[in-house]
CSV table of C-alpha atoms and ligand atoms in Angstrom, one decimal:
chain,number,residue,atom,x,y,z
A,1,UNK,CA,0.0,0.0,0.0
A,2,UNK,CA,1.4,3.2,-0.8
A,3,UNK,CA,0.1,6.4,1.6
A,4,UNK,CA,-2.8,7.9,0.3
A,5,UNK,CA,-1.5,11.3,-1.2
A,6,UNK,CA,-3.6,14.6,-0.5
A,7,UNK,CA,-4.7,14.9,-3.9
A,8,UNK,CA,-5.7,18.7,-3.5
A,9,UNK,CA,-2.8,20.0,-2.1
A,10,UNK,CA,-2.3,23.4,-3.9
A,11,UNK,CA,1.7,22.6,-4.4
A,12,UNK,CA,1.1,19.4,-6.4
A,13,UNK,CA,3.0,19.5,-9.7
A,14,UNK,CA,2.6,17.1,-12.7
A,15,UNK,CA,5.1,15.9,-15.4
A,16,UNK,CA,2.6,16.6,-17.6
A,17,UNK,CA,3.7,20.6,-17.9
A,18,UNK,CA,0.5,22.1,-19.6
A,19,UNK,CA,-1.6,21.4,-16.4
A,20,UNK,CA,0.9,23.3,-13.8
A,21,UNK,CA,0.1,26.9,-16.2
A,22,UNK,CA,-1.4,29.1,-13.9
A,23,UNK,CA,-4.7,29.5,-15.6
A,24,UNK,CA,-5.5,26.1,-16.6
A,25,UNK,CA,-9.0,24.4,-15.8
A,26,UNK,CA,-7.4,21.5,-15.5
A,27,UNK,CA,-4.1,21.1,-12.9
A,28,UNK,CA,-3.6,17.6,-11.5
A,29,UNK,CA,-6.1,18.9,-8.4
A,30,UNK,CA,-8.9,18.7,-10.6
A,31,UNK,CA,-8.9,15.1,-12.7
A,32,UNK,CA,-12.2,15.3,-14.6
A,33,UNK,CA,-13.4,12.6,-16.1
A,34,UNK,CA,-15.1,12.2,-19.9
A,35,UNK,CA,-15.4,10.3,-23.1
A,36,UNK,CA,-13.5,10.8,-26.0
A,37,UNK,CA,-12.7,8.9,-29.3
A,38,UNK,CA,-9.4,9.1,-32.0
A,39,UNK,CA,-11.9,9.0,-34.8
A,40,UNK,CA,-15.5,8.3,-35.2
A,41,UNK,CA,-15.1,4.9,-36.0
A,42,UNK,CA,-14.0,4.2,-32.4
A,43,UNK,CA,-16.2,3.5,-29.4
A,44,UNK,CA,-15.8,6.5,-26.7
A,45,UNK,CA,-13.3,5.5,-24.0
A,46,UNK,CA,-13.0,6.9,-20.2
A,47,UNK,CA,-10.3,9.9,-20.4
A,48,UNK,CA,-9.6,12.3,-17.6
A,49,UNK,CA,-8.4,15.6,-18.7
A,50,UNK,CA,-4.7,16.8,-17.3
A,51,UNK,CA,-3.9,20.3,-18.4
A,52,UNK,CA,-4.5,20.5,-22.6
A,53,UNK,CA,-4.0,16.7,-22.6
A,54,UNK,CA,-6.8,13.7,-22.1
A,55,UNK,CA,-5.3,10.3,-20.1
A,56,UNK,CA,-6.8,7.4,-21.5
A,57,UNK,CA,-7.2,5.8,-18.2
A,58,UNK,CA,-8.1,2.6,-19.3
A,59,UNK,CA,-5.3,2.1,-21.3
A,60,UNK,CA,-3.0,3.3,-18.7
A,61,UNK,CA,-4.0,0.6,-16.2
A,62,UNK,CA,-5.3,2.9,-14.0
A,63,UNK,CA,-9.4,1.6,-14.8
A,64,UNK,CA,-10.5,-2.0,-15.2
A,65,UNK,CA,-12.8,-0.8,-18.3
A,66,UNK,CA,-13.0,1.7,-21.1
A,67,UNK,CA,-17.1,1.9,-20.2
A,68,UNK,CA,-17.3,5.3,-18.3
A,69,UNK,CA,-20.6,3.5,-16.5
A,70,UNK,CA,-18.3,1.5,-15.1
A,71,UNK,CA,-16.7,4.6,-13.0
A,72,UNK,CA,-20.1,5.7,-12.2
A,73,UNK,CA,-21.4,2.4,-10.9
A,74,UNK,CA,-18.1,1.9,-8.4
A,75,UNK,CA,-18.5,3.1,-4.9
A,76,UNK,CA,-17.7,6.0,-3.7
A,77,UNK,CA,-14.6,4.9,-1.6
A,78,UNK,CA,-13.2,3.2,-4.9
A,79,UNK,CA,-13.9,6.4,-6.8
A,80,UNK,CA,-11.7,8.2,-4.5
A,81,UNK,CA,-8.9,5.0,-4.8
A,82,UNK,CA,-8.8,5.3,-8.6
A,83,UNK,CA,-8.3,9.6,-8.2
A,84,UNK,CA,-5.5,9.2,-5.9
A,85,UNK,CA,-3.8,6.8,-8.4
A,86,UNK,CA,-4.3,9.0,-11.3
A,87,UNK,CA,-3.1,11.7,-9.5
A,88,UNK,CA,-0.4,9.6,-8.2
A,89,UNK,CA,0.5,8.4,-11.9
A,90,UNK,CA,1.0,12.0,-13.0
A,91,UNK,CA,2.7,14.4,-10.2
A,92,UNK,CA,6.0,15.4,-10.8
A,93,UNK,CA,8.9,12.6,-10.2
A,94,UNK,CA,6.4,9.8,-10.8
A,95,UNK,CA,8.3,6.5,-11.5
A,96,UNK,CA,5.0,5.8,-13.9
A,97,UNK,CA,5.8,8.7,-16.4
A,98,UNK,CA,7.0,6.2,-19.1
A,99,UNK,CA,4.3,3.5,-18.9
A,100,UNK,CA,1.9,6.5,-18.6
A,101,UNK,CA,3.2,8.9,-20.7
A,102,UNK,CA,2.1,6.8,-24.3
A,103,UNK,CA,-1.4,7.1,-22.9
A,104,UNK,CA,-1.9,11.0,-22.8
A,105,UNK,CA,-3.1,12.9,-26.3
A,106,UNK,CA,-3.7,16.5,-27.2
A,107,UNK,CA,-7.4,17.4,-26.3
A,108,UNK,CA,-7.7,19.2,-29.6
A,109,UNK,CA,-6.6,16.4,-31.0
A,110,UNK,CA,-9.4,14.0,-30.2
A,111,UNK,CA,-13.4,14.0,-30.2
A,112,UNK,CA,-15.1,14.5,-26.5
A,113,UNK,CA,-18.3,13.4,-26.2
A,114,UNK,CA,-20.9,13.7,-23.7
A,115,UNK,CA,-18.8,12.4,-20.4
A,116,UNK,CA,-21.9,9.5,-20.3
A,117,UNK,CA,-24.5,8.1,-21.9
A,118,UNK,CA,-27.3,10.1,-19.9
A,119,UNK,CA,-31.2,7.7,-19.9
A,120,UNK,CA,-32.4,10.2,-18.1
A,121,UNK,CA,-33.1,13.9,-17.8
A,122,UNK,CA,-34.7,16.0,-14.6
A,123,UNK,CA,-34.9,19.8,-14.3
A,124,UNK,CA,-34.9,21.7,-11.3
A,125,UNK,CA,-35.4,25.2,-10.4
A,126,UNK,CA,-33.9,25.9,-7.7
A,127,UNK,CA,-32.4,29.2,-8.4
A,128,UNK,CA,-34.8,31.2,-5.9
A,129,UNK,CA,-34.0,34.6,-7.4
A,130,UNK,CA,-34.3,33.4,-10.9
A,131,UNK,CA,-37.6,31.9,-9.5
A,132,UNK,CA,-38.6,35.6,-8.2
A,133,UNK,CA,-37.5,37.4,-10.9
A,134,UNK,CA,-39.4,35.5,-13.9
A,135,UNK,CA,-42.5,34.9,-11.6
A,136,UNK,CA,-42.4,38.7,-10.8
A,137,UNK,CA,-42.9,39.1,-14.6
A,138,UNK,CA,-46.0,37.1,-14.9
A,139,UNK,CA,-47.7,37.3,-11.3
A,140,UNK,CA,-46.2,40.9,-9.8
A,141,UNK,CA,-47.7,40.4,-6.1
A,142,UNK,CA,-46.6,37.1,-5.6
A,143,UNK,CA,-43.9,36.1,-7.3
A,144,UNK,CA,-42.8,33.2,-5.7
A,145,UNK,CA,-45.8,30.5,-5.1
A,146,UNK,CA,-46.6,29.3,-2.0
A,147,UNK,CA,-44.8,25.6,-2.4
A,148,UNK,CA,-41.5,27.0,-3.4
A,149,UNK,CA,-39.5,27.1,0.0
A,150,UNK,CA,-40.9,23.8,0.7
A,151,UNK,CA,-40.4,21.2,-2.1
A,152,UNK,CA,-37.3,21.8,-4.9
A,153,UNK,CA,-39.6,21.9,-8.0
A,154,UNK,CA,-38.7,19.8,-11.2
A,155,UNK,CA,-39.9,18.3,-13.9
A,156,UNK,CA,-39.0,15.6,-16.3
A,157,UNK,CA,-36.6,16.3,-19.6
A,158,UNK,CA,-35.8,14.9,-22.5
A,159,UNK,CA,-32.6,13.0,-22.4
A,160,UNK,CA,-31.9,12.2,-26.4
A,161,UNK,CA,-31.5,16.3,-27.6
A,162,UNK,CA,-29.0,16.7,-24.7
A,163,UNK,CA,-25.4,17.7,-27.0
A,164,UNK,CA,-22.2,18.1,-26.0
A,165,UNK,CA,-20.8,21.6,-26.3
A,166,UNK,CA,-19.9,22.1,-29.6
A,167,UNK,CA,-22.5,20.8,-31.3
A,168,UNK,CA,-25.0,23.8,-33.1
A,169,UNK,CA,-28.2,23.4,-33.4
A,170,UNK,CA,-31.2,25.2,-35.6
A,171,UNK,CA,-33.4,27.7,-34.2
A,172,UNK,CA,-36.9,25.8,-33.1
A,173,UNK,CA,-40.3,26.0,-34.6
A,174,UNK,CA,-43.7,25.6,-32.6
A,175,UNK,CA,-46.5,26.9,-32.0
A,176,UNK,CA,-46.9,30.1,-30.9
A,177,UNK,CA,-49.6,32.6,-30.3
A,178,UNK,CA,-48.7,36.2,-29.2
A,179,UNK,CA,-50.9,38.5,-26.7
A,180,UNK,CA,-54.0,39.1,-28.5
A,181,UNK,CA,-53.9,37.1,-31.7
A,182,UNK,CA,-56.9,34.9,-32.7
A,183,UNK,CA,-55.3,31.8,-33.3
A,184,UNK,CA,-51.4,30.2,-33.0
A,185,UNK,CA,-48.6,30.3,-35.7
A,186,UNK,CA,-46.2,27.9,-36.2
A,187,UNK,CA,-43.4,29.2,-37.0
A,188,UNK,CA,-39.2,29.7,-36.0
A,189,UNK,CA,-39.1,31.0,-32.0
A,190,UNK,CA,-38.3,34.6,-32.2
A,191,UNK,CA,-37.6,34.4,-28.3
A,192,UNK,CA,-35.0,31.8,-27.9
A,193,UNK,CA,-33.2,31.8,-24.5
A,194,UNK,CA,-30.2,30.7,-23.0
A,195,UNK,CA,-30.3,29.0,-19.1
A,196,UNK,CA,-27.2,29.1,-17.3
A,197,UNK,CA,-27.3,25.7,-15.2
A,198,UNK,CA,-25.1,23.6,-13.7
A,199,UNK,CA,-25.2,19.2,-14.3
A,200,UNK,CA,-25.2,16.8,-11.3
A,201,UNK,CA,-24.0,13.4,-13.0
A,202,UNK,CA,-25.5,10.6,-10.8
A,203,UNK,CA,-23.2,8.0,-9.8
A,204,UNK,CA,-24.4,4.6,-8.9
A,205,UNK,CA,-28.5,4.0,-8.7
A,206,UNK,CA,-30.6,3.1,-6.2
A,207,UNK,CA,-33.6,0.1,-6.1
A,208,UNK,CA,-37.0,0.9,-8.0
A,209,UNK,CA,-39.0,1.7,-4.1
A,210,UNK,CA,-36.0,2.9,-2.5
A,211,UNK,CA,-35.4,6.1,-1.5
A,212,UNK,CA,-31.7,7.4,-1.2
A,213,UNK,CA,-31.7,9.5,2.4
A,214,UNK,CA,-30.3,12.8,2.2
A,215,UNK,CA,-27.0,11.9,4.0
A,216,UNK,CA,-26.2,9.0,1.6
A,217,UNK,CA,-26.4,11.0,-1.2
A,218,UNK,CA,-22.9,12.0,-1.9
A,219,UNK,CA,-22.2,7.9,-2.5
A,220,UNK,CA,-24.5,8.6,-5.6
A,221,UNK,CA,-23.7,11.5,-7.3
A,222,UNK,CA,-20.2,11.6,-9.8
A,223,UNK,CA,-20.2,15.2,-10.1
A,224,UNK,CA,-21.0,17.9,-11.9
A,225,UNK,CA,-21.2,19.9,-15.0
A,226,UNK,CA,-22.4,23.0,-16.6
A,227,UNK,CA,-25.7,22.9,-18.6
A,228,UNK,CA,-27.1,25.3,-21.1
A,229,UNK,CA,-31.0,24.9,-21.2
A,230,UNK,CA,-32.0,26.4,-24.2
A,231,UNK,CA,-35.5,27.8,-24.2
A,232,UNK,CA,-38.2,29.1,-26.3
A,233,UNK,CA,-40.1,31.3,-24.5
A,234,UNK,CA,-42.7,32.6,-27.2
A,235,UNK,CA,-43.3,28.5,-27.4
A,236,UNK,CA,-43.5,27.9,-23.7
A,237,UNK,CA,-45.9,30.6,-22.9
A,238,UNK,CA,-48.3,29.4,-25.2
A,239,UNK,CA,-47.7,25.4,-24.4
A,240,UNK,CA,-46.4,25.1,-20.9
A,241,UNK,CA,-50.4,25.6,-19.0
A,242,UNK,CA,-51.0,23.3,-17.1
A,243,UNK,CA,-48.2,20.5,-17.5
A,244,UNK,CA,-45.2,22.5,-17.6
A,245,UNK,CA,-42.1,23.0,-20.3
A,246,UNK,CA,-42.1,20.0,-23.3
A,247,UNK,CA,-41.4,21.9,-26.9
A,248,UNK,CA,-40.0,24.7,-25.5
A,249,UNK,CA,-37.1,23.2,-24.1
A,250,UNK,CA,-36.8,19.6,-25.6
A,251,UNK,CA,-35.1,20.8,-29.1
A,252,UNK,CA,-31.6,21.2,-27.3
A,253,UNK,CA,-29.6,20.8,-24.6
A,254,UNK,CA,-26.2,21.4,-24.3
A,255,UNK,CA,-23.4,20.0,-21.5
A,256,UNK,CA,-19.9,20.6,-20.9
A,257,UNK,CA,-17.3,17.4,-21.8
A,258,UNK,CA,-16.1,17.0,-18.4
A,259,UNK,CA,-17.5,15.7,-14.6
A,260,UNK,CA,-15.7,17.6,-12.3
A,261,UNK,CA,-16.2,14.9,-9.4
A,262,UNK,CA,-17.4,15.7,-5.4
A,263,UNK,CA,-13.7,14.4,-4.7
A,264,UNK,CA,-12.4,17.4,-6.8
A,265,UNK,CA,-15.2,19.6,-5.7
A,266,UNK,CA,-14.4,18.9,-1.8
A,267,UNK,CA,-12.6,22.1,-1.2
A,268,UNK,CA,-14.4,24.0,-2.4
A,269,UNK,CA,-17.9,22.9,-0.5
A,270,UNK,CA,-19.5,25.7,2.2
A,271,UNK,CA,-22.7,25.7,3.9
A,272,UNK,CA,-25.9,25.9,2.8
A,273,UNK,CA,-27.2,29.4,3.8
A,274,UNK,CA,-31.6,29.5,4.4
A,275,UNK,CA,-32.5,33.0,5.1
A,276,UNK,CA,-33.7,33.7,8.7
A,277,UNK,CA,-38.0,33.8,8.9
A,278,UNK,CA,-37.8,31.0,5.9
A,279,UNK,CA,-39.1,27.5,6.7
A,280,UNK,CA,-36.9,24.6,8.0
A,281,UNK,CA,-36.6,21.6,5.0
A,282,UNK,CA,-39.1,18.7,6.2
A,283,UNK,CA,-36.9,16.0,8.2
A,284,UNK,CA,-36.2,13.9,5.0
A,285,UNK,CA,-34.6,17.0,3.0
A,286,UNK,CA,-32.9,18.0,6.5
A,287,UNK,CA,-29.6,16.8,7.6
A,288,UNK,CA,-26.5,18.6,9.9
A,289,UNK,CA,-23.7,18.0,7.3
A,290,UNK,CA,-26.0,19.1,4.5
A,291,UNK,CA,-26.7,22.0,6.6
A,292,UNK,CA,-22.7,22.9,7.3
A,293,UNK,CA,-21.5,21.9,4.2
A,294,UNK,CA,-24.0,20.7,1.2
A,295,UNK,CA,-23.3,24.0,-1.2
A,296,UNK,CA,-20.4,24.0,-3.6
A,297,UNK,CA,-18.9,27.3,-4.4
A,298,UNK,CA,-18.6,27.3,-8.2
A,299,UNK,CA,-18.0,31.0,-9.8
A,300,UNK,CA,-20.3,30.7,-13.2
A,301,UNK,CA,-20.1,33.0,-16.3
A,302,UNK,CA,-22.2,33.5,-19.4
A,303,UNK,CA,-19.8,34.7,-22.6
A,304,UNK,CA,-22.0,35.9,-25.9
A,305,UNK,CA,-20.1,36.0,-29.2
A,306,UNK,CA,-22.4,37.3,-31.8
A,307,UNK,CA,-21.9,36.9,-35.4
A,308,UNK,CA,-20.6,40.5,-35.9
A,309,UNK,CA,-18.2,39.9,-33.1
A,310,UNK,CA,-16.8,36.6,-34.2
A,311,UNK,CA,-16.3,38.4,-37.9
A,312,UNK,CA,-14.4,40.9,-36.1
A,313,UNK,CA,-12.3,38.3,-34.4
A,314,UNK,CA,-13.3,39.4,-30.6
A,315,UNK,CA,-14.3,37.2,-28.2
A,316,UNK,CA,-17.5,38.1,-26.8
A,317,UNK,CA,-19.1,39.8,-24.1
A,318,UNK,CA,-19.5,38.4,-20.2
A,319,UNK,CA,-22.9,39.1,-20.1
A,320,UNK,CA,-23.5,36.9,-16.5
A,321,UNK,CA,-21.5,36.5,-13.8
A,322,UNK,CA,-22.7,34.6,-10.9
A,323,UNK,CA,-22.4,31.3,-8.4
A,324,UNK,CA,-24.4,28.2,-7.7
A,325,UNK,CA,-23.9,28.5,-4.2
A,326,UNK,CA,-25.3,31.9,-4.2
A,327,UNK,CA,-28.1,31.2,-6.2
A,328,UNK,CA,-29.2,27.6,-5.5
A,329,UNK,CA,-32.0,27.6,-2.9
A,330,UNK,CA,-31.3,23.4,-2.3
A,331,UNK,CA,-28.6,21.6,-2.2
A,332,UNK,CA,-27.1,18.4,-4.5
A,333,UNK,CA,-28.4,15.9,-1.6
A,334,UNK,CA,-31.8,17.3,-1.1
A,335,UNK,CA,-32.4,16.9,-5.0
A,336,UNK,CA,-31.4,13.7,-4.5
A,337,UNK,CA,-33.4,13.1,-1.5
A,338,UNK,CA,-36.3,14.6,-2.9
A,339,UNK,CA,-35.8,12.6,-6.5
A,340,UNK,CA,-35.8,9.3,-4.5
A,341,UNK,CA,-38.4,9.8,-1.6
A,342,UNK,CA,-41.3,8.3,-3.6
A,343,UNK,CA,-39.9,5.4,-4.7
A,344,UNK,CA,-38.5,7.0,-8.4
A,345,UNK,CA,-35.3,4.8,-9.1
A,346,UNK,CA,-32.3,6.9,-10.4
A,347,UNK,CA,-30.0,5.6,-12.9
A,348,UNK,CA,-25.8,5.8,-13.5
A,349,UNK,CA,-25.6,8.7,-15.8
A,350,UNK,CA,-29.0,10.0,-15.0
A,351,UNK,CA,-28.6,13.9,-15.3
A,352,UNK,CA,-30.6,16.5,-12.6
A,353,UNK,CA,-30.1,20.1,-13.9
A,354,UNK,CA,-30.1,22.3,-11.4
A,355,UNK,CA,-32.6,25.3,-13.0
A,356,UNK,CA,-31.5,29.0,-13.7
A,357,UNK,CA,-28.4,30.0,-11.0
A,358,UNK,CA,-29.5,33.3,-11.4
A,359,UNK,CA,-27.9,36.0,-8.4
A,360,UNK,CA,-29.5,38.9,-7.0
A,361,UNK,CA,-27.5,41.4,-8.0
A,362,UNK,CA,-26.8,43.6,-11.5
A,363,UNK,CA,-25.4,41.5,-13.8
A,364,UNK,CA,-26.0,37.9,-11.9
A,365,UNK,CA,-29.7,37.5,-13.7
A,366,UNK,CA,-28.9,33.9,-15.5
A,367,UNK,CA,-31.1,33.8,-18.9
A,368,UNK,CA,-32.4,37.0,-21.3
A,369,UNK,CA,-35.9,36.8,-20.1
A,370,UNK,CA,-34.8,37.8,-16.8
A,371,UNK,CA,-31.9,40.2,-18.1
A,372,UNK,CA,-34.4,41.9,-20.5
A,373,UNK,CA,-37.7,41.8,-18.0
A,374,UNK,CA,-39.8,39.4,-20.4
A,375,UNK,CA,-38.4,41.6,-23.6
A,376,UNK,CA,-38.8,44.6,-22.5
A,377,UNK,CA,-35.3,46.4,-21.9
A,378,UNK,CA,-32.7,45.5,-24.8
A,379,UNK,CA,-28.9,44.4,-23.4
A,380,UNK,CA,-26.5,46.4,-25.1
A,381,UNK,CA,-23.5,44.7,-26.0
A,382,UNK,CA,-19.9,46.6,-26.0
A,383,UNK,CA,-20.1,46.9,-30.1
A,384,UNK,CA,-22.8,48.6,-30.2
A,385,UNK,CA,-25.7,45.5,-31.0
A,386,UNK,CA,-28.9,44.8,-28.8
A,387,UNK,CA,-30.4,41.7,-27.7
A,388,UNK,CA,-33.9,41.0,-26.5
A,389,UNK,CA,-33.8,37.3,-27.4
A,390,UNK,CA,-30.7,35.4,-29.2
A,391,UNK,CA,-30.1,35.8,-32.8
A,392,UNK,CA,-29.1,33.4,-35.6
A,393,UNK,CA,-25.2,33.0,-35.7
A,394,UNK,CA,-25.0,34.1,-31.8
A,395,UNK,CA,-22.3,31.9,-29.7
A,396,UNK,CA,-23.2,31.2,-26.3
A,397,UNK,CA,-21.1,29.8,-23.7
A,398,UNK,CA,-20.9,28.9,-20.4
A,399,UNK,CA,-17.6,29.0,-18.1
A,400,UNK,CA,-17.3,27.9,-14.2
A,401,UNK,CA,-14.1,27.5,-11.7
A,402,UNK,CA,-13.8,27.0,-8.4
A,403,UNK,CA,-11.7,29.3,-6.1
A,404,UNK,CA,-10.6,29.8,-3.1
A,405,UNK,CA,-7.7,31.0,-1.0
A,406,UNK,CA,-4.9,28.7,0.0
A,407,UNK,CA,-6.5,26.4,-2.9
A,408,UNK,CA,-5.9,25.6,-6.5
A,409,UNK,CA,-8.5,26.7,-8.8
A,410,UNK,CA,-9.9,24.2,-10.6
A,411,UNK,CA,-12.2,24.7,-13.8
A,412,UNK,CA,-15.0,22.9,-15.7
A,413,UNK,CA,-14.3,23.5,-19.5
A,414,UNK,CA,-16.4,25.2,-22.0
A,415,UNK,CA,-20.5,24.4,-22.1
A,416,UNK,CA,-20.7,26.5,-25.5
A,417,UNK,CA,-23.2,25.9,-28.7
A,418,UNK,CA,-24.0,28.6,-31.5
A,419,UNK,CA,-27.4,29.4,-33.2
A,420,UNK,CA,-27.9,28.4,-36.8
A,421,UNK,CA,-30.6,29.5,-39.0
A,422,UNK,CA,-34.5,27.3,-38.4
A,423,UNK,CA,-35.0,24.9,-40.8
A,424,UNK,CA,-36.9,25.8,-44.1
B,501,MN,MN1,-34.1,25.1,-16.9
């Protein structure tokens, strides 16, 4: 047995030089794990990403399988086995360099996929300012309703449109009927919407009947990623009474390549903060560590590169700049909890989007309905172009790292997807 190492120590230095450059998402504290391929004619293969390089684990020894289920399905305490090897395998001075060192490619030099094959797909909507501020557009004297401090609200997604980030995607059709019109139209959404999100990435399932309590929860969540929820909102205003989001939000999803695991994440975690005069979680979504340290401080951004821009050659605005912890009114575990408590059997590679992680301040409002109030009050953009809604050729991507002092940041990679014309 070799002592386990502290794999978050902020000296730690790899062999691998690209991942000890100061503004790298991915030093040897981080270790995310995802799927990538040489060429399409391969199956996806477990890789873990080390500064600009992916680790085919598998192929290093370091995993007994190339099936990234596999990793989700392994308990927790093995999880954490297999990180302190990896991290082992690639710190500076490692006597594994040469066995490993055949096993590491350029990232821009292979094909990342989603990080899993994902059966499932909730949304939540826990983002209790994002909650106020769009239900303060549509109900003015009571924006939040009356269930929302008591039970995290979700409903079910659609799993097959989620892409990885990269991928583009047309503008939607659907039905839409604007304020006053006789009848609907169907025709391209002239209201289409980002959602800044973040991805829990559920680890091993649990029994069809049983619940998962809230302080087991960390054994079944992987970790996490950041999720763009694309939205329609001239299609969901019309469709969404009485059963909720379906057309308006099942054309696309898009997620970032990598699972930034709870091992990684650890930290970085803080408690979780309930405003005084607010009601206590009902036992079963109420535990003392979820209470002292069930938030994750994760800084999130929201970059827009419109067409104009990108023919220019500039990057893009920040338009968004906010964090989960912040934002999220429940925790990881409660959604968990919550999920499980009737029975509802989650899945390896099930995904639970966490809703809007809008903030309460300028600048923190996580999607363009809240940014614009409903369409209402144009964002001006530092060339000079407004949005109310995205446009056709518009880039839009998400960015999250975790900081803190005394601590090596750690980042998530790019969650980024641009608009392309509807179809004829
Ligand atoms: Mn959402």
């Amino acid at each position: 047995m070799t002592d386990p190492v502290d794999t978050h120590s902020p000296g730690l230095l790899s062999w691998v030089e690209s991942a000890n450059a100061p503004q790298t998402p991915f030093p040897i504290q981080n270790l995310p794990y995802g799927r990538f391929r040489r060429d399409a004619s391969e199956p996806w293969s477990v890789g873990v990403a080390i500064g600009e390089q992916v680790l085919d684990v598998h192929g290093a020894g370091l995993c007994d399988s190339p099936e990234m289920v596999r990793w989700l399905t392994l308990p927790r305490a093995q999880r954490q086995a297999q990180r302190q090897a990896i991290s082992r395998a690639l710190q500076h001075g490692s006597e594994e360099r040469a066995r490993i060192e055949p096993w590491l490619m350029p990232m821009d030099a292979v094909e990342l996929g989603l990080p899993c094959e994902i059966r499932n797909y909730s949304d939540f909507f826990i983002g209790i300012h994002h909650a106020a501020n769009t239900g303060r557009l549509y109900r003015p004297d009571t924006p939040l309703l009356p269930n929302y401090r008591w039970v995290p609200i979700g409903y079910h997604g659609r799993a097959s449109s989620i892409q990885v980030s990269g991928r583009d995607f047309a503008r939607p059709k659907g039905q839409v009927k604007p304020p006053g019109a006789g009848a609907p139209a169907m025709q391209p959404s002239e209201q289409l919407d980002f959602e800044l999100e973040m991805g829990i990435v559920m680890g091993q399932g649990n029994a069809h009947g049983d619940a998962i309590p809230i302080d087991a929860a960390q054994e079944h969540i992987a970790g996490l990623t950041l999720l763009n929820d694309w939205s329609a909102r001239d299609l969901q205003r019309w469709e969404s009474q009485p059963l909720g989001p379906f057309l308006a939000k099942s054309f696309a999803t898009t997620l970032s390549p990598w699972i930034v695991t709870l091992e990684a994440l650890a930290p970085f975690r803080r408690p979780l903060i309930r405003p005084p005069g607010d009601p206590q979680p009902l036992p079963y979504l109420d535990s003392p560590a979820d209470r002292a340290s069930g938030a994750i401080d994760v800084t999130l951004e929201v970059w827009l590169q419109t067409a104009g821009m990108r023919a220019r050659g500039t990057v893009g605005d920040c338009i968004v700049r906010t964090g989960f912890a912040q934002a999220a009114y429940w925790t990881m575990a409660q959604l968990v909890a919550h999920h499980t408590v009737n029975g509802c059997n989650l899945m390896p590679g099930d995904l639970l989007g966490t809703g809007t992680l809008s903030g309460e301040g300028p600048g923190q409002a996580a999607c363009l309905l809240e940014i614009t109030e409903g369409g209402k009050r144009p964002l001006r953009l530092s060339n000079g172009e407004e949005r109310l809604f995205l446009h056709d050729g518009d880039t839009v991507t998400l960015r999250g790292s975790c900081e803190r002092p005394g601590r090596r940041r750690i980042g998530f990679g790019d969650c980024t997807a641009a608009i392309r014309h509807a179809r004829p």
